[in-house]
């Protein structure tokens, strides 16, 4: 089974930055869609950013202009650069990779933004 491991979460003051990483045990990001989702307490799990196997990116309206998703196929990693963080960004962030045959989820990393 493919494993995804997130890192880079933590606590930061509003206006600060964090970079999340998600490393896959296999080269699945070369062949599938890499996503970052987030889920805050009491909320649904929402898509934050997506990078396709062709390199195109999409973002939730709430993070446009602040977050950037990227991919490094050689390192089997996707990243989420988060700038100008806001308290409403506080959530568990999870990476996901969807291929034609399987969908894989990481365990998540906590991001906490204080005022």
PDB file of C-alpha atoms in Angstrom:
ATOM      1  CA  UNK A   1       0.000   0.000   0.000  1.00  0.00           C
ATOM      2  CA  UNK A   2       1.219   3.485  -0.859  1.00  0.00           C
ATOM      3  CA  UNK A   3       1.850   5.680   2.158  1.00  0.00           C
ATOM      4  CA  UNK A   4       1.692   9.471   2.318  1.00  0.00           C
ATOM      5  CA  UNK A   5       3.365  11.315   5.172  1.00  0.00           C
ATOM      6  CA  UNK A   6       2.753  14.997   5.845  1.00  0.00           C
ATOM      7  CA  UNK A   7       5.075  17.297   7.725  1.00  0.00           C
ATOM      8  CA  UNK A   8       5.605  20.990   8.317  1.00  0.00           C
ATOM      9  CA  UNK A   9       2.564  21.815  10.387  1.00  0.00           C
ATOM     10  CA  UNK A  10       2.752  23.780  13.583  1.00  0.00           C
ATOM     11  CA  UNK A  11       1.632  26.913  15.354  1.00  0.00           C
ATOM     12  CA  UNK A  12       2.122  30.339  13.863  1.00  0.00           C
ATOM     13  CA  UNK A  13       0.876  33.850  14.450  1.00  0.00           C
ATOM     14  CA  UNK A  14      -1.519  35.413  11.973  1.00  0.00           C
ATOM     15  CA  UNK A  15       0.395  36.762   9.008  1.00  0.00           C
ATOM     16  CA  UNK A  16       3.070  34.100   9.262  1.00  0.00           C
ATOM     17  CA  UNK A  17       4.002  31.333   6.865  1.00  0.00           C
ATOM     18  CA  UNK A  18       4.357  27.574   6.842  1.00  0.00           C
ATOM     19  CA  UNK A  19       5.338  25.065   4.193  1.00  0.00           C
ATOM     20  CA  UNK A  20       3.717  21.653   4.301  1.00  0.00           C
ATOM     21  CA  UNK A  21       5.281  18.633   2.647  1.00  0.00           C
ATOM     22  CA  UNK A  22       3.766  15.301   1.707  1.00  0.00           C
ATOM     23  CA  UNK A  23       6.164  12.516   0.781  1.00  0.00           C
ATOM     24  CA  UNK A  24       4.896   9.402  -0.962  1.00  0.00           C
ATOM     25  CA  UNK A  25       6.443   5.982  -0.670  1.00  0.00           C
ATOM     26  CA  UNK A  26       6.075   5.501  -4.430  1.00  0.00           C
ATOM     27  CA  UNK A  27       6.107   7.786  -7.470  1.00  0.00           C
ATOM     28  CA  UNK A  28       2.350   8.211  -7.545  1.00  0.00           C
ATOM     29  CA  UNK A  29       2.289  12.002  -7.919  1.00  0.00           C
ATOM     30  CA  UNK A  30       3.739  11.545 -11.396  1.00  0.00           C
ATOM     31  CA  UNK A  31       0.627   9.650 -12.435  1.00  0.00           C
ATOM     32  CA  UNK A  32      -2.140  11.133 -10.349  1.00  0.00           C
ATOM     33  CA  UNK A  33      -3.658  14.233  -8.873  1.00  0.00           C
ATOM     34  CA  UNK A  34      -2.075  15.622  -5.722  1.00  0.00           C
ATOM     35  CA  UNK A  35      -4.390  17.406  -3.324  1.00  0.00           C
ATOM     36  CA  UNK A  36      -4.279  19.233  -0.036  1.00  0.00           C
ATOM     37  CA  UNK A  37      -7.444  19.095   2.042  1.00  0.00           C
ATOM     38  CA  UNK A  38      -8.158  20.593   5.424  1.00  0.00           C
ATOM     39  CA  UNK A  39     -10.658  19.869   8.143  1.00  0.00           C
ATOM     40  CA  UNK A  40     -11.349  22.115  11.103  1.00  0.00           C
ATOM     41  CA  UNK A  41     -13.268  20.898  14.170  1.00  0.00           C
ATOM     42  CA  UNK A  42     -16.961  20.607  13.369  1.00  0.00           C
ATOM     43  CA  UNK A  43     -16.391  21.246   9.666  1.00  0.00           C
ATOM     44  CA  UNK A  44     -16.340  19.163   6.531  1.00  0.00           C
ATOM     45  CA  UNK A  45     -13.118  18.139   4.877  1.00  0.00           C
ATOM     46  CA  UNK A  46     -12.574  20.693   2.128  1.00  0.00           C
ATOM     47  CA  UNK A  47     -10.240  20.795  -0.841  1.00  0.00           C
ATOM     48  CA  UNK A  48      -7.662  23.551  -0.455  1.00  0.00           C
ATOM     49  CA  UNK A  49      -5.404  23.083  -3.475  1.00  0.00           C
ATOM     50  CA  UNK A  50      -4.841  20.626  -6.286  1.00  0.00           C
ATOM     51  CA  UNK A  51      -2.064  19.928  -8.752  1.00  0.00           C
ATOM     52  CA  UNK A  52      -2.778  17.564 -11.636  1.00  0.00           C
ATOM     53  CA  UNK A  53      -0.356  15.173 -13.258  1.00  0.00           C
ATOM     54  CA  UNK A  54      -0.090  17.710 -16.077  1.00  0.00           C
ATOM     55  CA  UNK A  55       0.936  20.437 -13.645  1.00  0.00           C
ATOM     56  CA  UNK A  56      -2.181  22.577 -13.605  1.00  0.00           C
ATOM     57  CA  UNK A  57      -3.253  23.955 -10.239  1.00  0.00           C
ATOM     58  CA  UNK A  58      -6.507  24.991  -8.613  1.00  0.00           C
ATOM     59  CA  UNK A  59      -7.223  26.639  -5.279  1.00  0.00           C
ATOM     60  CA  UNK A  60     -10.116  27.226  -2.981  1.00  0.00           C
ATOM     61  CA  UNK A  61     -11.254  30.827  -3.127  1.00  0.00           C
ATOM     62  CA  UNK A  62     -10.381  31.290   0.527  1.00  0.00           C
ATOM     63  CA  UNK A  63      -6.666  30.659  -0.094  1.00  0.00           C
ATOM     64  CA  UNK A  64      -6.101  32.137  -3.546  1.00  0.00           C
ATOM     65  CA  UNK A  65      -3.177  34.497  -3.566  1.00  0.00           C
ATOM     66  CA  UNK A  66      -1.866  33.140  -0.262  1.00  0.00           C
ATOM     67  CA  UNK A  67      -1.230  29.416  -0.818  1.00  0.00           C
ATOM     68  CA  UNK A  68       0.810  27.731  -3.529  1.00  0.00           C
ATOM     69  CA  UNK A  69       0.802  24.019  -4.302  1.00  0.00           C
ATOM     70  CA  UNK A  70       3.775  22.473  -6.065  1.00  0.00           C
ATOM     71  CA  UNK A  71       5.126  19.072  -6.957  1.00  0.00           C
ATOM     72  CA  UNK A  72       8.554  17.507  -7.171  1.00  0.00           C
ATOM     73  CA  UNK A  73       8.211  14.171  -8.915  1.00  0.00           C
ATOM     74  CA  UNK A  74      11.848  13.221  -8.370  1.00  0.00           C
ATOM     75  CA  UNK A  75      11.368  13.623  -4.618  1.00  0.00           C
ATOM     76  CA  UNK A  76       7.899  12.036  -4.684  1.00  0.00           C
ATOM     77  CA  UNK A  77       6.624  15.056  -2.823  1.00  0.00           C
ATOM     78  CA  UNK A  78       3.947  17.699  -3.039  1.00  0.00           C
ATOM     79  CA  UNK A  79       4.173  20.940  -1.105  1.00  0.00           C
ATOM     80  CA  UNK A  80       1.803  23.576   0.143  1.00  0.00           C
ATOM     81  CA  UNK A  81       3.388  26.950   0.757  1.00  0.00           C
ATOM     82  CA  UNK A  82       1.075  28.939   3.013  1.00  0.00           C
ATOM     83  CA  UNK A  83       1.648  32.666   3.376  1.00  0.00           C
ATOM     84  CA  UNK A  84      -0.263  35.366   5.220  1.00  0.00           C
ATOM     85  CA  UNK A  85      -1.927  32.769   7.391  1.00  0.00           C
ATOM     86  CA  UNK A  86      -5.198  33.645   9.073  1.00  0.00           C
ATOM     87  CA  UNK A  87      -6.883  32.146  12.144  1.00  0.00           C
ATOM     88  CA  UNK A  88      -9.540  30.629   9.902  1.00  0.00           C
ATOM     89  CA  UNK A  89      -6.796  28.546   8.264  1.00  0.00           C
ATOM     90  CA  UNK A  90      -6.504  26.546  11.486  1.00  0.00           C
ATOM     91  CA  UNK A  91      -7.215  22.913  10.650  1.00  0.00           C
ATOM     92  CA  UNK A  92      -5.744  19.499  10.133  1.00  0.00           C
ATOM     93  CA  UNK A  93      -4.227  19.467   6.662  1.00  0.00           C
ATOM     94  CA  UNK A  94      -4.215  16.196   4.777  1.00  0.00           C
ATOM     95  CA  UNK A  95      -2.587  15.261   1.520  1.00  0.00           C
ATOM     96  CA  UNK A  96      -4.251  13.023  -0.991  1.00  0.00           C
ATOM     97  CA  UNK A  97      -3.243  11.396  -4.256  1.00  0.00           C
ATOM     98  CA  UNK A  98      -5.795  10.019  -6.676  1.00  0.00           C
ATOM     99  CA  UNK A  99      -4.733   7.825  -9.559  1.00  0.00           C
ATOM    100  CA  UNK A 100      -6.882   5.989 -12.063  1.00  0.00           C
ATOM    101  CA  UNK A 101      -7.002   2.963  -9.795  1.00  0.00           C
ATOM    102  CA  UNK A 102      -6.539   4.112  -6.196  1.00  0.00           C
ATOM    103  CA  UNK A 103      -6.875   6.985  -3.785  1.00  0.00           C
ATOM    104  CA  UNK A 104      -4.399   7.496  -0.958  1.00  0.00           C
ATOM    105  CA  UNK A 105      -4.597   9.724   2.106  1.00  0.00           C
ATOM    106  CA  UNK A 106      -2.014  10.914   4.560  1.00  0.00           C
ATOM    107  CA  UNK A 107      -2.670  11.025   8.288  1.00  0.00           C
ATOM    108  CA  UNK A 108      -2.682  14.806   8.452  1.00  0.00           C
ATOM    109  CA  UNK A 109      -0.682  17.566  10.079  1.00  0.00           C
ATOM    110  CA  UNK A 110      -2.052  20.217  12.411  1.00  0.00           C
ATOM    111  CA  UNK A 111      -1.840  23.885  11.492  1.00  0.00           C
ATOM    112  CA  UNK A 112      -2.806  26.382  14.174  1.00  0.00           C
ATOM    113  CA  UNK A 113      -2.908  30.109  13.486  1.00  0.00           C
ATOM    114  CA  UNK A 114      -3.343  32.482  16.389  1.00  0.00           C
ATOM    115  CA  UNK A 115      -4.473  36.097  16.297  1.00  0.00           C
TER     116      UNK A 115
END
